[in-house]
XYZ file of C-alpha atoms in Angstrom:
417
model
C -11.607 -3.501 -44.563
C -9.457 -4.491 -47.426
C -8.544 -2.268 -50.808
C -7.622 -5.171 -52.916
C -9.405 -7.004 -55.112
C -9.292 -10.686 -55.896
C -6.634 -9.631 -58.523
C -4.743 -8.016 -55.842
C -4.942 -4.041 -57.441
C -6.171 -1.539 -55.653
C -9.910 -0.663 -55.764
C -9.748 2.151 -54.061
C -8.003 6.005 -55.035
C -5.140 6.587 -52.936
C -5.316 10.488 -51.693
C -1.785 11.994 -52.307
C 0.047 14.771 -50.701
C 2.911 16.210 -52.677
C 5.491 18.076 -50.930
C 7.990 19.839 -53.371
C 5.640 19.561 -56.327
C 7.801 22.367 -58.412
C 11.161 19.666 -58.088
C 12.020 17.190 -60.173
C 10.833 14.651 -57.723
C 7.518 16.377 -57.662
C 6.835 17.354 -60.979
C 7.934 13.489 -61.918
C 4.939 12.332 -59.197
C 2.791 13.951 -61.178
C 3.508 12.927 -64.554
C 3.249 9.046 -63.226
C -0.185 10.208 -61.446
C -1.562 11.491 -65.068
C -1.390 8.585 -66.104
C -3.634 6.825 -63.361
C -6.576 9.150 -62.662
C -8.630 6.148 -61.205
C -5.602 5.112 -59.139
C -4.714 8.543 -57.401
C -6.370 12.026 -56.120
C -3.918 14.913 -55.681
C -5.327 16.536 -52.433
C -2.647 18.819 -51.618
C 0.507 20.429 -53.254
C 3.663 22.979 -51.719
C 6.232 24.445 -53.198
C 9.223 27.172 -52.354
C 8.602 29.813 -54.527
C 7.400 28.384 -57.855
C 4.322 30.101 -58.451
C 3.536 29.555 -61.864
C 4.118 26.377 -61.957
C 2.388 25.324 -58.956
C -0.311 27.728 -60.373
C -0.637 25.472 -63.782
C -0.646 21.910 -61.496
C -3.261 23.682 -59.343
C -5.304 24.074 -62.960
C -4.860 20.034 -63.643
C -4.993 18.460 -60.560
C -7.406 20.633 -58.527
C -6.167 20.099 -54.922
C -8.693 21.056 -52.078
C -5.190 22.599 -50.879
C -1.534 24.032 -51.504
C 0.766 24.979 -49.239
C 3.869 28.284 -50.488
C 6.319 29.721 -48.532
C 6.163 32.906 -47.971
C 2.942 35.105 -47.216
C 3.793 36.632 -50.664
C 3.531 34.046 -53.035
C 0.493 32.430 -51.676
C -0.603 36.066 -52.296
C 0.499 35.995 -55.777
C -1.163 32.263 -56.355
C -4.507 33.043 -54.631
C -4.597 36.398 -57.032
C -3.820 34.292 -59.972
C -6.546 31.721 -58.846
C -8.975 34.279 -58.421
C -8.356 35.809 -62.128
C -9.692 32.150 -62.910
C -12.474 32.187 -60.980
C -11.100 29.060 -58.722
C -12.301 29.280 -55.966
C -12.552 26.256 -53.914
C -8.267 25.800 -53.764
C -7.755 27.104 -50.159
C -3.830 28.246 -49.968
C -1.409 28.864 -47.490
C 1.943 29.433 -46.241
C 4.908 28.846 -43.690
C 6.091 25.686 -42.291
C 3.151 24.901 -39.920
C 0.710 24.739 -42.968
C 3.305 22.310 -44.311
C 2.721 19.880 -40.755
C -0.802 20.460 -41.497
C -1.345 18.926 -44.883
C 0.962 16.287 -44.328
C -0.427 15.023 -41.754
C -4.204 15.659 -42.625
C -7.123 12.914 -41.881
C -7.805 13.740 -46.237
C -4.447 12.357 -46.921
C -3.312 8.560 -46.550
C -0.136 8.741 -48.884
C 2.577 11.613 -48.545
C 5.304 12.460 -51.108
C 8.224 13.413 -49.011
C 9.853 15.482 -51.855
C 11.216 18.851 -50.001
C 15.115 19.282 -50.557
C 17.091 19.650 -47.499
C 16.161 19.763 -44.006
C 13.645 22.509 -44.536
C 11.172 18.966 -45.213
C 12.257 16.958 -42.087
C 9.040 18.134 -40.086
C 6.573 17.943 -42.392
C 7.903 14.506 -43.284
C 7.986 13.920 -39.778
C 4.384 14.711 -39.090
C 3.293 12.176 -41.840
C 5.178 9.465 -40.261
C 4.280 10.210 -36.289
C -0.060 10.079 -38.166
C 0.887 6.773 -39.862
C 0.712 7.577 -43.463
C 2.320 5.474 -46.215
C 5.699 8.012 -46.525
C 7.425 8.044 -50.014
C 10.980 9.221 -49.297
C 12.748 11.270 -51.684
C 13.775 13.581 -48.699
C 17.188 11.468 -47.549
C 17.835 14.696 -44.985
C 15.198 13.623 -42.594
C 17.286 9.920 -42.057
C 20.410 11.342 -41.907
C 19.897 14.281 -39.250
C 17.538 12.091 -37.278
C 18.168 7.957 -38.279
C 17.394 6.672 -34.969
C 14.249 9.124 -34.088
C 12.638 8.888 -37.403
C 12.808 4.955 -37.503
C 11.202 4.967 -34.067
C 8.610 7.012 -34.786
C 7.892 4.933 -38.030
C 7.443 2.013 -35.798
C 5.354 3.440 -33.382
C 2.887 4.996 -35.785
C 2.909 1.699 -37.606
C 3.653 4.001 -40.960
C 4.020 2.243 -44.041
C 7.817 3.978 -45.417
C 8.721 3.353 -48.708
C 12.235 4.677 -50.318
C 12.398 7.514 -53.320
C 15.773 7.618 -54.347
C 16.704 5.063 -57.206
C 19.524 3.148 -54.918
C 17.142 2.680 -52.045
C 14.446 1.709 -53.741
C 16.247 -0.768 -55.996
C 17.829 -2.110 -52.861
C 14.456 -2.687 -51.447
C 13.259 -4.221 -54.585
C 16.042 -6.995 -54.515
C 15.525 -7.766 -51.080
C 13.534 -10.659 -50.200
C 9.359 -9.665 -50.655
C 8.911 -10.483 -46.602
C 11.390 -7.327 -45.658
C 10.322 -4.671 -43.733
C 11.738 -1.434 -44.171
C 13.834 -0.630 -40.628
C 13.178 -4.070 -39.331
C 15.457 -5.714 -41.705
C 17.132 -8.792 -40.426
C 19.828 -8.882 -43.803
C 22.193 -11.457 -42.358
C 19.623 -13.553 -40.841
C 17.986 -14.018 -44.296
C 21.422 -15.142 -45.953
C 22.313 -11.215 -46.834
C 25.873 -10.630 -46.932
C 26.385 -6.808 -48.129
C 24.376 -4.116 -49.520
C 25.718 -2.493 -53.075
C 25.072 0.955 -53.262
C 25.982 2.320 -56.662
C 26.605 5.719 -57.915
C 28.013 6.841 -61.357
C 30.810 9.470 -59.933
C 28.821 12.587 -61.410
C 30.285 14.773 -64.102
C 33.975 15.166 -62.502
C 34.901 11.051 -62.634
C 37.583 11.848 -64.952
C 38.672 15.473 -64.620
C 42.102 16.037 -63.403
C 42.072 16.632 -59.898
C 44.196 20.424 -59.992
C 41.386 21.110 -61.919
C 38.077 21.264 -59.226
C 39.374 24.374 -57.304
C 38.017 26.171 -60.851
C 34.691 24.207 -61.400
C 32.205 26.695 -61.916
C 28.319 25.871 -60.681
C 27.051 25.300 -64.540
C 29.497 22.326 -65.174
C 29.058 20.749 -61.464
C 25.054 20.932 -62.262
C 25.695 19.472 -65.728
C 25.191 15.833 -64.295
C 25.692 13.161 -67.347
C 22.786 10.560 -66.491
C 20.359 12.331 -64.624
C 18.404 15.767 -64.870
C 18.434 16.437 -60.869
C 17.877 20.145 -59.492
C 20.523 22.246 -58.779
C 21.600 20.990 -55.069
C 21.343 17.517 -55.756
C 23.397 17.765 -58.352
C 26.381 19.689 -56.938
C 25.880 16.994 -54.079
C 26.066 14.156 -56.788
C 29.412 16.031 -58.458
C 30.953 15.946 -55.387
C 29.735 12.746 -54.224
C 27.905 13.540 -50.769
C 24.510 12.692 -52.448
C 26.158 9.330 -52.559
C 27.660 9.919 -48.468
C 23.885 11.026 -48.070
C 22.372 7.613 -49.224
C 24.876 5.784 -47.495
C 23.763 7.046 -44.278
C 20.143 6.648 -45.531
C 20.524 2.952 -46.082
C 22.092 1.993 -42.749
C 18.450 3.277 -41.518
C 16.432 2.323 -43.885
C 17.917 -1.572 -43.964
C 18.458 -1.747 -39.870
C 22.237 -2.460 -41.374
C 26.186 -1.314 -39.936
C 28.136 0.799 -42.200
C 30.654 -2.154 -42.876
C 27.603 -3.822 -44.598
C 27.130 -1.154 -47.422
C 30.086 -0.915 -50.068
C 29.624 2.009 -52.853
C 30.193 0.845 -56.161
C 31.255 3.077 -59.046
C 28.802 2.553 -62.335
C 29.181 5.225 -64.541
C 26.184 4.024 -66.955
C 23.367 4.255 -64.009
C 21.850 1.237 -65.877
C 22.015 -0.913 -62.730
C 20.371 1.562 -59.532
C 21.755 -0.959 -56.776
C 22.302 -4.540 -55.849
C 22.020 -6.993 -53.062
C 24.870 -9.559 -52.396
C 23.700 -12.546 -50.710
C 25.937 -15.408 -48.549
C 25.847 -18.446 -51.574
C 27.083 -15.749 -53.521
C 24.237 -14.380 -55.870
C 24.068 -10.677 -56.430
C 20.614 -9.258 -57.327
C 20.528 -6.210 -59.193
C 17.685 -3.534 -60.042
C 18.066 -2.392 -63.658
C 16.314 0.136 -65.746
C 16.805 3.771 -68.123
C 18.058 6.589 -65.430
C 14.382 8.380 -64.690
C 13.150 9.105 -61.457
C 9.782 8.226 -62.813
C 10.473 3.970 -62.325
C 10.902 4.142 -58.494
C 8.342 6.879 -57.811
C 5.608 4.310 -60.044
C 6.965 1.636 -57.489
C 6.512 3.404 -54.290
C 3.120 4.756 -55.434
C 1.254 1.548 -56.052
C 3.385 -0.809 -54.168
C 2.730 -3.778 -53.961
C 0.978 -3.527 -57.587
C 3.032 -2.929 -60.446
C 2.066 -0.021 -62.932
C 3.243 2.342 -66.060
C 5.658 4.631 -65.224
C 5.903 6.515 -69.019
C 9.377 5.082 -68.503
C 10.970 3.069 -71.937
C 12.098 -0.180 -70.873
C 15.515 -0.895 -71.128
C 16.572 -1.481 -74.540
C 19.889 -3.824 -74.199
C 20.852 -4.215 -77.443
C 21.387 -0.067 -77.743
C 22.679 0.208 -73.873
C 26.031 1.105 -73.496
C 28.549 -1.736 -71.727
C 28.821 -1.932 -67.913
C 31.087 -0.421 -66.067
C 32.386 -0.632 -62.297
C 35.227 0.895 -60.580
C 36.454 1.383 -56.978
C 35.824 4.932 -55.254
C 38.774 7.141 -55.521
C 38.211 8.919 -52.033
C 40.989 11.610 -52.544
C 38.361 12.758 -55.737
C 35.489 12.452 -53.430
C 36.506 13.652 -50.053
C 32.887 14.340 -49.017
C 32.117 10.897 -49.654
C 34.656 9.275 -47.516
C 33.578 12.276 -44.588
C 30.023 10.885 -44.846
C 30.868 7.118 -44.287
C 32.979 8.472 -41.247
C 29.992 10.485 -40.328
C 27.915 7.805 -40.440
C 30.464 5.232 -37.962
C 30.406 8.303 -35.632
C 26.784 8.722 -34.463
C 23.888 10.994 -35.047
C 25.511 14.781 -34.466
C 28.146 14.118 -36.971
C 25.618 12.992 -39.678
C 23.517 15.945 -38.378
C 25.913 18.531 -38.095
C 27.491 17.048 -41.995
C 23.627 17.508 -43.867
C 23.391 21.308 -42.584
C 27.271 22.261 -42.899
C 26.843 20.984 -46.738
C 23.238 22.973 -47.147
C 25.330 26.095 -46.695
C 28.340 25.046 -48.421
C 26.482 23.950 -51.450
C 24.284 27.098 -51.468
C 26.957 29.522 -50.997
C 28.929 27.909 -54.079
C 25.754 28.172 -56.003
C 25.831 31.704 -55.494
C 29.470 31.854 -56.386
C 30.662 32.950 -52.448
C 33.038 29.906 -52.509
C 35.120 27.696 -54.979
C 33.810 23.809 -55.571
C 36.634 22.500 -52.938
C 35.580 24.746 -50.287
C 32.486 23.069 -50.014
C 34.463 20.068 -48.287
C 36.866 22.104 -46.308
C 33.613 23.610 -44.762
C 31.756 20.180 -44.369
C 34.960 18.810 -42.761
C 35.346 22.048 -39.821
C 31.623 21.676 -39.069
C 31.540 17.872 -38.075
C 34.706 17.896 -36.166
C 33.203 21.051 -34.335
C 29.928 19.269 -33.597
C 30.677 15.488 -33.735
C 30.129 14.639 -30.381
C 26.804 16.639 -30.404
C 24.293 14.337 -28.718
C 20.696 14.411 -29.994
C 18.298 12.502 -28.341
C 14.538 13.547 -29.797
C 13.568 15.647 -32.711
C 13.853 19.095 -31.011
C 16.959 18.748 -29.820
C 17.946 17.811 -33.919
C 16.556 20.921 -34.801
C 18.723 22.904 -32.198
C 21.850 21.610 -33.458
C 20.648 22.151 -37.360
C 20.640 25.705 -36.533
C 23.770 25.839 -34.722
C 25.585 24.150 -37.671
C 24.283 26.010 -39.748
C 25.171 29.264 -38.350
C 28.469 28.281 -37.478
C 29.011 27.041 -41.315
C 27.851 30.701 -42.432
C 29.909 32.603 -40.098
C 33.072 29.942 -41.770
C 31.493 31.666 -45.188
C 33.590 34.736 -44.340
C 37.151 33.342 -44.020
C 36.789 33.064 -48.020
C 37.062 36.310 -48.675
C 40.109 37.072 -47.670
C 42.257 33.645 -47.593
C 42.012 30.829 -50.212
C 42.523 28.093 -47.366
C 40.133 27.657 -44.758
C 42.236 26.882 -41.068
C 40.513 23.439 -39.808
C 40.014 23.204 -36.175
C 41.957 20.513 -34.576
């Protein structure tokens, strides 16, 4: 039974799941949603630990259910519910109750917005039931490319890219392209332009990163990001990240993708075909454009996003990558040539590195010098299913925290050879 009309819109409310509705991915869901109450029904929210916040969306959006963290603060939101007399928002915690909503029979459209591994399974579990996946979580292709994609095809799930890049790439492919069944070359495709603006350090004398402090690497100039994202974008693995994403997403080698410097983040991505055309996606840096996309896709709706006004928009700009400035970007492309343990073993070394410099346990260089130990001590890993990607998360991981301590007494970390 179709859900078009003759005019080709939907007739029919798509039933959303929001996972990470506190983030800026989430919270930007829900402003597009808003502003389509015929088009969209919020059935179910999580969050980490945001509380009020997810308290306040629970007040507009009345899910039938929200999924928290910890036993605590669904304590602290059902109490708060209660003082409401709400009654009829059932919440939950822990990451089972996480599998459970995304994948739930209410639900046909998931919004894969969890930072960090920590959302691989639920994400997971709404691809394996065949739900149409939005991906802002980039973790869950690069710890498991080849599993995911597989299990996208054999659930016939309908996967549909977050991120800006990825989604502009998809929008300036040709409309027949399937998302991991892309045949680039064979429809005249020559190389996929993945662009990136070089964060908040693109100019800052190179002596001078050892003393970055976690306020200026989260002071990103185009795009208001949370906190890890950001110190991934200032040090350029958000951009390694993608890359690895988009060798999934577009069924493509790593010699195929070239990253492109574009300090403006006017133009998101582009597509360079064989007779030499290059198609690019343009619009205002706001996460709110792709996720309006990816919600109503194929149909075309507000975003709240200002169009581009080109008469007031700053000139273009592109430049070449300078990869002794972004080490963590050249270790990702290498990652990303080497197979699925290095890519696995580079997402949860840089989870700990980034969260340890966060809390000020480690200068802004030392996240690299920890990213680079942990894939050379894991890179020929093999993972074959989703378990066994879990097993060597949490090996990485511990091995990257135990690396934690050689900080406080040296300032240089001894790589393994």
């Amino acid at each position: 039974m179709s859900n078009q009309s003759s005019s080709g819109t939907s007739t029919v409310k798509r039933q959303l799941c929001v996972l990470g509705s506190t983030g800026s991915i989430g919270t930007s869901t829900l402003d597009v949603v808003r502003l389509h109450p015929d088009k969209f029904n919020i059935v179910s929210l999580s969050a980490n630990a945001s509380v009020d916040i997810i308290f306040t969306q629970c007040i507009e959006f009345s899910p039938k259910e929200v999924v928290l963290a910890s036993p605590e603060h669904a304590k602290k939101l059902i109490a708060m519910l209660a003082a409401e007399n709400i009654a009829d928002i059932t919440v939950y915690s822990g990451s089972e109750a996480l599998i459970d909503i995304a994948q739930s029979s209410d639900v046909d459209t998931v919004m894969a917005a969890i930072v960090g591994a920590s959302g691989l399974m639920p994400t997971f579990a709404a691809v394996k039931a065949g739900k149409r996946v939005l991906l802002a979580n980039k973790e869950a292709l690069v710890t498991s490319g080849a599993i995911f994609m597989a299990a996208v095809k054999a659930s016939n799930a309908e996967l549909l890219p977050i991120d800006s890049e990825h989604n502009a790439i998809f929008q300036c492919l040709p409309s027949n392209t399937q998302i991991g069944e892309c045949q680039l070359l064979a429809q005249g495709i020559s190389k996929v332009l993945l662009t990136g603006s070089g964060g908040p350090f693109r100019t800052l004398p190179l002596n001078d990163f050892v003393n970055v402090t976690p306020e200026q690497a989260c002071a990103h100039p185009n795009w208001d990001m949370g906190r890890k994202i950001s110190v991934d974008s200032a040090t350029m693995m958000n951009k390694g990240l993608e890359f690895i994403e988009a060798k999934w997403l577009f069924n493509i080698d790593a010699e195929d993708i070239q990253v492109v410097l574009h300090p403006q983040s006017t133009i998101h991505s582009m597509v360079q075909y064989k007779d030499g055309s290059v198609i690019a996606q343009m619009g205002n840096p706001d996460m709110k454009t792709p996720i309006a996309h990816a919600l109503a896709y194929p149909e075309r709706i507000d975003s709240g996003v200002a169009p581009l006004d080109f008469f007031n928009t700053a000139s273009f700009e592109f430049q070449a990558v300078d990869f002794e400035r972004y080490p963590n970007l050249a270790l990702a492309i290498e990652a990303c040539k080497k197979g699925q343990g290095a890519c696995t073993a580079l997402n949860a070394a840089n989870e700990i590195a980034v969260e340890a410099f966060l809390n000020g346990k480690i200068k802004f260089t030392d996240i690299y010098k920890i990213n680079e130990t942990s894939v050379k001590k894991f890179v020929l890993q093999q993972v074959d299913n989703i378990n066994e990607v879990i097993s060597l998360d949490h090996q990485v991981r511990l091995y990257a925290t135990s690396l934690l301590d050689n900080f406080s007494s040296a300032d240089e970390l001894m790589v393994e050879k």
